[in-house]
């Protein structure tokens, strides 16, 4: 079983070889097409063999792709936030399968249950995506080892669907299908809202993720245009939270002069304060536009939610009084305990809850399918 979230900040992977416990793998999001000569040149120059997640290349359909750390650090690839997530998702799935097979000692032929969340706008093409990933899995290589994997179960849902399925399980199918449930995912690149009205789904995705806030800050200060420095800026902004004071941004100052460093920290703090308010106005307008006032429950998830938690609480209390608000479908603690995430990486929990909920749904799907097959054998 693999649940793979092909995110722009990280590729988030949860795998499970039944009956073992789930394992978590985070890979850099980059994928790049490479030549056979370039892979052979890389192999000839290496001294030791890195772990499979740090040395992933796959080949299918006659084309080679470097994935994750290899694409980022050896080939210098940088992910583009404007690219659709499904564009490179097949290569990411194949790499995840290869890493899992190597780590778990699997043969090169086995059956797979796969779940992938996509932005609502891309989810509409799920049938095409399933067809392409099924064909790729049937005949590919991972680090030059051939695989033939049979895709037995495939689940593709809009982002936020893992949260919605978790709540649906807790509420019960009849209750869920009689209410209006909204799931909002606030991620690095996008904000997605999906609504289930008596079980009927509709949704909207907007490229209004936390990256827009960070890029707005970067545009007001010097030296933060690169991807690496944008990530540092993002991490600092997120960790500081509402405590926007100059002293908390001194680590971002680039000057060697102590006086100049203090001035730079002041400028960063000012930029963060201003952009924080401007960005929140855009987000609150988006939420007002795409979430109607007659909801029974609103589920809020994604990596940006912690940073704006107080703002969100006030917004929903005023805009949707009496509506039940669920934070990440109550899954943050389950994620922390399952994967042993320490307090220093607490923010990671909120980024994983949707994929974790989807993984749990996939497990129930596999369990039910296995039970049906077993009962069929017994009846015969």
Tab-separated table of C-alpha atoms in Angstrom:
chain	number	residue	atom	x	y	z
A	1	UNK	CA	0.000	0.000	0.000
A	2	UNK	CA	1.235	3.482	-0.868
A	3	UNK	CA	-0.388	6.848	-0.260
A	4	UNK	CA	1.526	9.563	-2.087
A	5	UNK	CA	0.906	13.296	-1.857
A	6	UNK	CA	2.868	14.885	-4.753
A	7	UNK	CA	3.321	18.216	-2.986
A	8	UNK	CA	5.367	21.198	-4.087
A	9	UNK	CA	7.233	21.550	-0.776
A	10	UNK	CA	7.830	17.797	-0.327
A	11	UNK	CA	6.591	14.538	-1.757
A	12	UNK	CA	4.876	12.911	1.218
A	13	UNK	CA	4.705	9.117	1.147
A	14	UNK	CA	3.084	6.669	3.553
A	15	UNK	CA	3.631	3.013	2.763
A	16	UNK	CA	2.542	-0.181	4.439
A	17	UNK	CA	3.364	-3.779	3.654
A	18	UNK	CA	0.482	-5.585	5.317
A	19	UNK	CA	0.444	-6.494	8.181
A	20	UNK	CA	3.346	-4.220	9.139
A	21	UNK	CA	2.921	-0.718	10.563
A	22	UNK	CA	2.923	2.294	8.221
A	23	UNK	CA	6.193	3.986	7.328
A	24	UNK	CA	6.722	7.650	6.453
A	25	UNK	CA	9.021	8.949	3.732
A	26	UNK	CA	9.566	12.566	2.703
A	27	UNK	CA	11.345	13.245	-0.584
A	28	UNK	CA	12.264	16.547	-2.245
A	29	UNK	CA	9.600	17.394	-4.846
A	30	UNK	CA	11.877	17.671	-7.890
A	31	UNK	CA	11.696	15.396	-10.938
A	32	UNK	CA	13.786	15.899	-14.089
A	33	UNK	CA	14.155	13.996	-17.343
A	34	UNK	CA	17.738	12.732	-17.795
A	35	UNK	CA	19.721	10.732	-20.331
A	36	UNK	CA	21.212	7.270	-19.985
A	37	UNK	CA	24.695	8.738	-20.436
A	38	UNK	CA	24.166	11.150	-17.527
A	39	UNK	CA	22.990	8.343	-15.226
A	40	UNK	CA	25.918	6.128	-16.236
A	41	UNK	CA	28.303	9.033	-15.607
A	42	UNK	CA	26.784	9.577	-12.164
A	43	UNK	CA	27.067	5.868	-11.301
A	44	UNK	CA	30.716	5.733	-12.411
A	45	UNK	CA	31.699	8.610	-10.128
A	46	UNK	CA	29.983	7.546	-6.918
A	47	UNK	CA	32.101	5.994	-4.178
A	48	UNK	CA	29.348	4.631	-1.923
A	49	UNK	CA	25.755	3.669	-2.661
A	50	UNK	CA	23.371	6.083	-0.910
A	51	UNK	CA	20.025	5.026	0.556
A	52	UNK	CA	17.425	4.445	-2.177
A	53	UNK	CA	15.374	7.584	-1.427
A	54	UNK	CA	18.505	9.699	-1.981
A	55	UNK	CA	19.451	7.965	-5.218
A	56	UNK	CA	16.226	7.487	-7.127
A	57	UNK	CA	15.914	7.268	-10.864
A	58	UNK	CA	13.179	5.510	-12.776
A	59	UNK	CA	12.629	4.552	-16.384
A	60	UNK	CA	9.299	3.959	-18.073
A	61	UNK	CA	7.972	4.483	-21.554
A	62	UNK	CA	11.536	4.752	-22.844
A	63	UNK	CA	12.384	7.827	-20.720
A	64	UNK	CA	14.606	8.200	-17.648
A	65	UNK	CA	13.761	10.495	-14.727
A	66	UNK	CA	15.798	11.481	-11.676
A	67	UNK	CA	13.528	11.908	-8.659
A	68	UNK	CA	13.825	13.710	-5.336
A	69	UNK	CA	17.265	14.294	-3.814
A	70	UNK	CA	19.087	13.121	-6.943
A	71	UNK	CA	17.138	15.525	-9.157
A	72	UNK	CA	17.622	18.390	-6.731
A	73	UNK	CA	21.232	18.003	-5.673
A	74	UNK	CA	22.957	16.244	-8.576
A	75	UNK	CA	21.021	17.650	-11.526
A	76	UNK	CA	20.205	21.021	-9.966
A	77	UNK	CA	16.494	20.817	-10.741
A	78	UNK	CA	14.144	23.245	-8.972
A	79	UNK	CA	10.429	22.620	-8.750
A	80	UNK	CA	8.143	25.169	-10.368
A	81	UNK	CA	5.042	26.042	-8.325
A	82	UNK	CA	3.169	26.702	-11.573
A	83	UNK	CA	3.476	23.120	-12.831
A	84	UNK	CA	0.503	20.860	-12.268
A	85	UNK	CA	1.132	18.246	-9.579
A	86	UNK	CA	0.086	15.308	-11.720
A	87	UNK	CA	2.697	16.286	-14.329
A	88	UNK	CA	5.486	14.473	-12.481
A	89	UNK	CA	3.386	12.342	-10.122
A	90	UNK	CA	3.882	9.100	-12.073
A	91	UNK	CA	7.671	9.265	-11.722
A	92	UNK	CA	7.193	9.980	-8.000
A	93	UNK	CA	4.906	6.960	-7.618
A	94	UNK	CA	7.432	4.695	-9.346
A	95	UNK	CA	10.249	6.018	-7.157
A	96	UNK	CA	8.174	5.445	-4.013
A	97	UNK	CA	7.412	1.892	-5.126
A	98	UNK	CA	11.101	1.266	-5.784
A	99	UNK	CA	12.209	2.649	-2.420
A	100	UNK	CA	9.546	0.629	-0.589
A	101	UNK	CA	10.494	-2.559	-2.457
A	102	UNK	CA	14.170	-2.118	-1.604
A	103	UNK	CA	13.593	-1.178	2.028
A	104	UNK	CA	11.090	-3.991	2.612
A	105	UNK	CA	12.938	-6.651	0.625
A	106	UNK	CA	10.150	-7.196	-1.895
A	107	UNK	CA	10.494	-9.029	-5.176
A	108	UNK	CA	10.142	-7.169	-8.449
A	109	UNK	CA	6.557	-8.396	-8.977
A	110	UNK	CA	3.762	-7.706	-6.482
A	111	UNK	CA	0.297	-6.196	-6.158
A	112	UNK	CA	-0.187	-2.574	-5.136
A	113	UNK	CA	-2.947	-0.479	-3.619
A	114	UNK	CA	-2.313	3.188	-4.370
A	115	UNK	CA	-3.956	6.410	-3.175
A	116	UNK	CA	-3.117	9.906	-4.453
A	117	UNK	CA	-4.695	13.268	-3.517
A	118	UNK	CA	-4.718	15.973	-6.196
A	119	UNK	CA	-5.956	19.579	-6.339
A	120	UNK	CA	-9.645	19.635	-7.240
A	121	UNK	CA	-8.941	21.054	-10.706
A	122	UNK	CA	-6.519	18.195	-11.482
A	123	UNK	CA	-8.683	15.556	-9.815
A	124	UNK	CA	-11.154	15.927	-12.686
A	125	UNK	CA	-8.620	14.073	-14.874
A	126	UNK	CA	-8.250	11.184	-12.429
A	127	UNK	CA	-9.300	8.542	-14.972
A	128	UNK	CA	-6.516	9.532	-17.358
A	129	UNK	CA	-4.042	9.643	-14.477
A	130	UNK	CA	-5.083	6.158	-13.329
A	131	UNK	CA	-4.663	4.776	-16.857
A	132	UNK	CA	-1.187	6.254	-17.226
A	133	UNK	CA	0.074	5.206	-13.784
A	134	UNK	CA	-1.305	1.679	-14.267
A	135	UNK	CA	0.580	1.285	-17.553
A	136	UNK	CA	3.784	2.723	-16.050
A	137	UNK	CA	3.673	0.392	-13.030
A	138	UNK	CA	3.266	-2.669	-15.227
A	139	UNK	CA	6.731	-2.238	-16.758
A	140	UNK	CA	9.355	0.114	-15.283
A	141	UNK	CA	12.762	0.105	-13.669
A	142	UNK	CA	14.006	1.661	-10.440
A	143	UNK	CA	17.750	2.271	-10.316
A	144	UNK	CA	18.013	-0.099	-13.294
A	145	UNK	CA	16.140	-2.936	-11.549
A	146	UNK	CA	13.057	-4.017	-13.542
A	147	UNK	CA	9.623	-4.130	-11.894
A	148	UNK	CA	6.214	-5.367	-12.964
A	149	UNK	CA	3.676	-4.153	-10.416
A	150	UNK	CA	-0.032	-4.867	-10.716
A	151	UNK	CA	-2.219	-1.969	-9.582
A	152	UNK	CA	-5.121	-3.730	-7.875
A	153	UNK	CA	-6.719	-0.818	-6.023
A	154	UNK	CA	-6.509	2.851	-6.989
A	155	UNK	CA	-8.021	5.745	-5.047
A	156	UNK	CA	-7.680	9.335	-6.219
A	157	UNK	CA	-9.448	12.091	-4.284
A	158	UNK	CA	-9.290	15.896	-4.157
A	159	UNK	CA	-6.976	17.433	-1.578
A	160	UNK	CA	-8.864	17.580	1.696
A	161	UNK	CA	-10.618	14.318	0.908
A	162	UNK	CA	-8.584	12.383	3.476
A	163	UNK	CA	-9.956	14.655	6.185
A	164	UNK	CA	-13.488	14.360	4.811
A	165	UNK	CA	-13.313	10.553	4.690
A	166	UNK	CA	-12.061	10.462	8.273
A	167	UNK	CA	-14.970	12.590	9.444
A	168	UNK	CA	-17.374	10.532	7.340
A	169	UNK	CA	-16.205	7.373	9.091
A	170	UNK	CA	-16.639	8.951	12.534
A	171	UNK	CA	-20.033	10.495	11.748
A	172	UNK	CA	-21.358	7.466	9.916
A	173	UNK	CA	-22.378	7.247	6.298
A	174	UNK	CA	-26.027	8.196	6.827
A	175	UNK	CA	-25.180	11.332	8.824
A	176	UNK	CA	-22.439	12.403	6.417
A	177	UNK	CA	-24.757	11.956	3.435
A	178	UNK	CA	-27.469	14.075	5.021
A	179	UNK	CA	-25.292	17.082	5.869
A	180	UNK	CA	-23.149	19.715	4.197
A	181	UNK	CA	-19.513	19.052	5.049
A	182	UNK	CA	-16.746	21.377	3.854
A	183	UNK	CA	-13.062	20.452	3.792
A	184	UNK	CA	-10.532	23.247	3.325
A	185	UNK	CA	-6.860	22.523	2.627
A	186	UNK	CA	-4.441	25.425	3.030
A	187	UNK	CA	-1.130	24.309	1.607
A	188	UNK	CA	2.176	25.616	0.315
A	189	UNK	CA	0.995	26.329	-3.237
A	190	UNK	CA	-2.812	26.132	-3.186
A	191	UNK	CA	-5.908	26.555	-1.100
A	192	UNK	CA	-8.609	24.026	-1.950
A	193	UNK	CA	-12.204	23.894	-0.772
A	194	UNK	CA	-14.328	20.805	-1.398
A	195	UNK	CA	-17.945	20.599	-0.324
A	196	UNK	CA	-20.046	17.478	0.204
A	197	UNK	CA	-23.722	18.421	0.094
A	198	UNK	CA	-25.718	15.300	0.909
A	199	UNK	CA	-22.779	13.342	-0.464
A	200	UNK	CA	-22.514	15.280	-3.742
A	201	UNK	CA	-19.064	16.824	-4.237
A	202	UNK	CA	-18.072	20.182	-5.702
A	203	UNK	CA	-14.937	22.234	-5.155
A	204	UNK	CA	-12.477	24.918	-6.099
A	205	UNK	CA	-8.692	25.299	-6.012
A	206	UNK	CA	-6.876	28.630	-6.007
A	207	UNK	CA	-3.063	29.188	-6.256
A	208	UNK	CA	-3.197	31.142	-3.000
A	209	UNK	CA	-1.048	28.974	-0.748
A	210	UNK	CA	1.431	30.104	1.912
A	211	UNK	CA	4.056	30.558	-0.790
A	212	UNK	CA	2.301	33.751	-1.929
A	213	UNK	CA	2.755	35.258	1.535
A	214	UNK	CA	6.439	34.282	1.629
A	215	UNK	CA	7.093	35.613	-1.872
A	216	UNK	CA	5.411	38.897	-0.947
A	217	UNK	CA	7.810	39.279	1.972
A	218	UNK	CA	10.774	38.313	-0.226
A	219	UNK	CA	9.847	40.996	-2.758
A	220	UNK	CA	10.202	43.667	-0.048
A	221	UNK	CA	13.647	42.625	1.184
A	222	UNK	CA	16.978	41.948	-0.524
A	223	UNK	CA	18.656	38.621	-1.212
A	224	UNK	CA	15.752	36.169	-0.803
A	225	UNK	CA	14.887	35.281	-4.375
A	226	UNK	CA	16.442	31.785	-4.419
A	227	UNK	CA	14.485	28.647	-3.535
A	228	UNK	CA	16.788	27.818	-0.614
A	229	UNK	CA	16.442	31.250	0.948
A	230	UNK	CA	12.699	31.266	0.352
A	231	UNK	CA	12.491	28.031	2.347
A	232	UNK	CA	14.563	29.580	5.157
A	233	UNK	CA	12.294	32.621	5.103
A	234	UNK	CA	9.196	30.416	5.216
A	235	UNK	CA	10.492	28.348	8.134
A	236	UNK	CA	11.392	31.460	10.118
A	237	UNK	CA	8.064	33.175	9.477
A	238	UNK	CA	6.189	30.030	10.476
A	239	UNK	CA	8.196	29.464	13.654
A	240	UNK	CA	7.880	33.100	14.773
A	241	UNK	CA	4.117	33.112	14.340
A	242	UNK	CA	2.418	36.234	15.662
A	243	UNK	CA	5.520	37.283	17.635
A	244	UNK	CA	6.689	39.559	14.829
A	245	UNK	CA	9.651	41.370	16.391
A	246	UNK	CA	12.956	42.345	14.847
A	247	UNK	CA	14.986	40.169	17.211
A	248	UNK	CA	13.215	37.072	15.847
A	249	UNK	CA	14.425	37.762	12.310
A	250	UNK	CA	18.109	38.472	12.932
A	251	UNK	CA	18.981	35.051	11.535
A	252	UNK	CA	17.724	36.268	8.143
A	253	UNK	CA	20.050	39.281	7.987
A	254	UNK	CA	22.730	38.821	5.331
A	255	UNK	CA	25.072	41.739	6.051
A	256	UNK	CA	28.344	41.287	7.956
A	257	UNK	CA	27.892	44.625	9.717
A	258	UNK	CA	26.104	44.311	13.074
A	259	UNK	CA	24.459	47.701	12.567
A	260	UNK	CA	23.291	46.775	9.115
A	261	UNK	CA	22.061	43.387	10.351
A	262	UNK	CA	19.836	45.116	12.882
A	263	UNK	CA	18.426	47.344	10.146
A	264	UNK	CA	17.789	44.308	7.942
A	265	UNK	CA	15.948	42.530	10.760
A	266	UNK	CA	13.778	45.620	11.231
A	267	UNK	CA	12.928	45.622	7.525
A	268	UNK	CA	12.053	41.924	7.562
A	269	UNK	CA	9.787	42.333	10.596
A	270	UNK	CA	8.036	45.253	8.957
A	271	UNK	CA	7.578	43.329	5.701
A	272	UNK	CA	6.218	40.259	7.503
A	273	UNK	CA	3.748	42.340	9.499
A	274	UNK	CA	2.434	44.147	6.428
A	275	UNK	CA	2.292	41.104	4.165
A	276	UNK	CA	0.670	38.995	6.859
A	277	UNK	CA	-2.331	41.315	6.944
A	278	UNK	CA	-2.531	41.687	3.171
A	279	UNK	CA	-2.340	37.949	2.617
A	280	UNK	CA	-4.977	37.207	5.262
A	281	UNK	CA	-7.379	39.611	3.547
A	282	UNK	CA	-7.007	37.617	0.315
A	283	UNK	CA	-7.499	34.295	2.098
A	284	UNK	CA	-10.529	35.428	4.100
A	285	UNK	CA	-12.118	36.742	0.900
A	286	UNK	CA	-11.491	33.384	-0.780
A	287	UNK	CA	-13.060	31.498	2.139
A	288	UNK	CA	-16.057	33.818	2.145
A	289	UNK	CA	-16.535	33.318	-1.597
A	290	UNK	CA	-16.330	29.519	-1.691
A	291	UNK	CA	-17.814	28.459	1.656
A	292	UNK	CA	-21.509	29.188	2.054
A	293	UNK	CA	-23.133	29.931	5.391
A	294	UNK	CA	-25.316	26.851	5.773
A	295	UNK	CA	-22.592	24.319	6.583
A	296	UNK	CA	-22.960	21.645	9.232
A	297	UNK	CA	-19.203	21.136	9.589
A	298	UNK	CA	-16.015	22.741	8.290
A	299	UNK	CA	-12.733	20.838	8.371
A	300	UNK	CA	-9.572	22.959	8.275
A	301	UNK	CA	-6.213	21.420	7.384
A	302	UNK	CA	-2.853	21.997	5.740
A	303	UNK	CA	0.512	23.345	6.789
A	304	UNK	CA	-0.555	27.016	6.908
A	305	UNK	CA	-3.369	26.485	9.402
A	306	UNK	CA	-1.189	26.568	12.521
A	307	UNK	CA	0.186	29.972	11.595
A	308	UNK	CA	-3.264	31.511	11.154
A	309	UNK	CA	-5.144	29.410	13.722
A	310	UNK	CA	-6.362	32.344	15.838
A	311	UNK	CA	-7.430	34.280	12.741
A	312	UNK	CA	-9.308	31.242	11.463
A	313	UNK	CA	-11.054	30.691	14.798
A	314	UNK	CA	-12.286	34.283	14.863
A	315	UNK	CA	-13.274	34.200	11.197
A	316	UNK	CA	-15.377	31.058	11.468
A	317	UNK	CA	-16.926	32.058	14.798
A	318	UNK	CA	-18.188	35.277	13.205
A	319	UNK	CA	-18.996	34.008	9.738
A	320	UNK	CA	-20.385	30.560	10.567
A	321	UNK	CA	-21.805	30.664	14.125
A	322	UNK	CA	-23.041	27.281	15.287
A	323	UNK	CA	-21.074	25.375	12.639
A	324	UNK	CA	-18.836	22.612	13.971
A	325	UNK	CA	-15.159	23.321	13.220
A	326	UNK	CA	-12.834	20.337	12.965
A	327	UNK	CA	-9.060	20.908	12.948
A	328	UNK	CA	-7.420	18.440	10.574
A	329	UNK	CA	-10.231	15.962	11.355
A	330	UNK	CA	-8.586	15.411	14.765
A	331	UNK	CA	-5.671	13.523	13.201
A	332	UNK	CA	-2.631	15.560	14.302
A	333	UNK	CA	-2.026	13.510	17.456
A	334	UNK	CA	-2.519	10.240	15.572
A	335	UNK	CA	0.119	11.335	13.057
A	336	UNK	CA	2.541	12.375	15.792
A	337	UNK	CA	2.245	9.060	17.632
A	338	UNK	CA	2.249	6.844	14.532
A	339	UNK	CA	5.446	8.302	13.090
A	340	UNK	CA	7.177	9.392	16.312
A	341	UNK	CA	7.347	13.063	15.325
A	342	UNK	CA	9.065	15.104	18.031
A	343	UNK	CA	8.082	18.579	19.240
A	344	UNK	CA	10.709	20.290	17.050
A	345	UNK	CA	8.907	18.990	13.960
A	346	UNK	CA	5.375	19.540	15.248
A	347	UNK	CA	4.430	21.588	12.169
A	348	UNK	CA	4.976	18.457	10.072
A	349	UNK	CA	1.926	16.809	11.666
A	350	UNK	CA	-0.522	19.283	10.141
A	351	UNK	CA	1.064	18.750	6.715
A	352	UNK	CA	0.545	14.985	6.917
A	353	UNK	CA	-2.983	14.628	8.300
A	354	UNK	CA	-4.810	14.596	4.952
A	355	UNK	CA	-2.498	11.927	3.507
A	356	UNK	CA	-2.738	9.979	6.781
A	357	UNK	CA	-6.534	10.044	6.652
A	358	UNK	CA	-6.430	8.872	3.039
A	359	UNK	CA	-3.994	6.111	3.991
A	360	UNK	CA	-6.392	4.892	6.679
A	361	UNK	CA	-9.220	4.891	4.152
A	362	UNK	CA	-7.057	2.920	1.710
A	363	UNK	CA	-6.325	0.353	4.429
A	364	UNK	CA	-10.039	-0.131	5.086
A	365	UNK	CA	-10.585	-0.498	1.334
A	366	UNK	CA	-7.855	-3.147	1.081
A	367	UNK	CA	-9.129	-4.965	4.178
A	368	UNK	CA	-12.658	-5.088	2.785
A	369	UNK	CA	-11.441	-6.298	-0.614
A	370	UNK	CA	-9.313	-8.991	1.030
A	371	UNK	CA	-12.209	-10.159	3.191
A	372	UNK	CA	-14.492	-10.373	0.159
A	373	UNK	CA	-11.905	-12.385	-1.774
A	374	UNK	CA	-11.351	-14.725	1.195
A	375	UNK	CA	-15.072	-15.296	1.671
A	376	UNK	CA	-15.382	-16.025	-2.026
A	377	UNK	CA	-12.718	-18.708	-1.761
A	378	UNK	CA	-14.443	-20.249	1.261
A	379	UNK	CA	-17.803	-20.376	-0.485
A	380	UNK	CA	-16.277	-22.236	-3.387
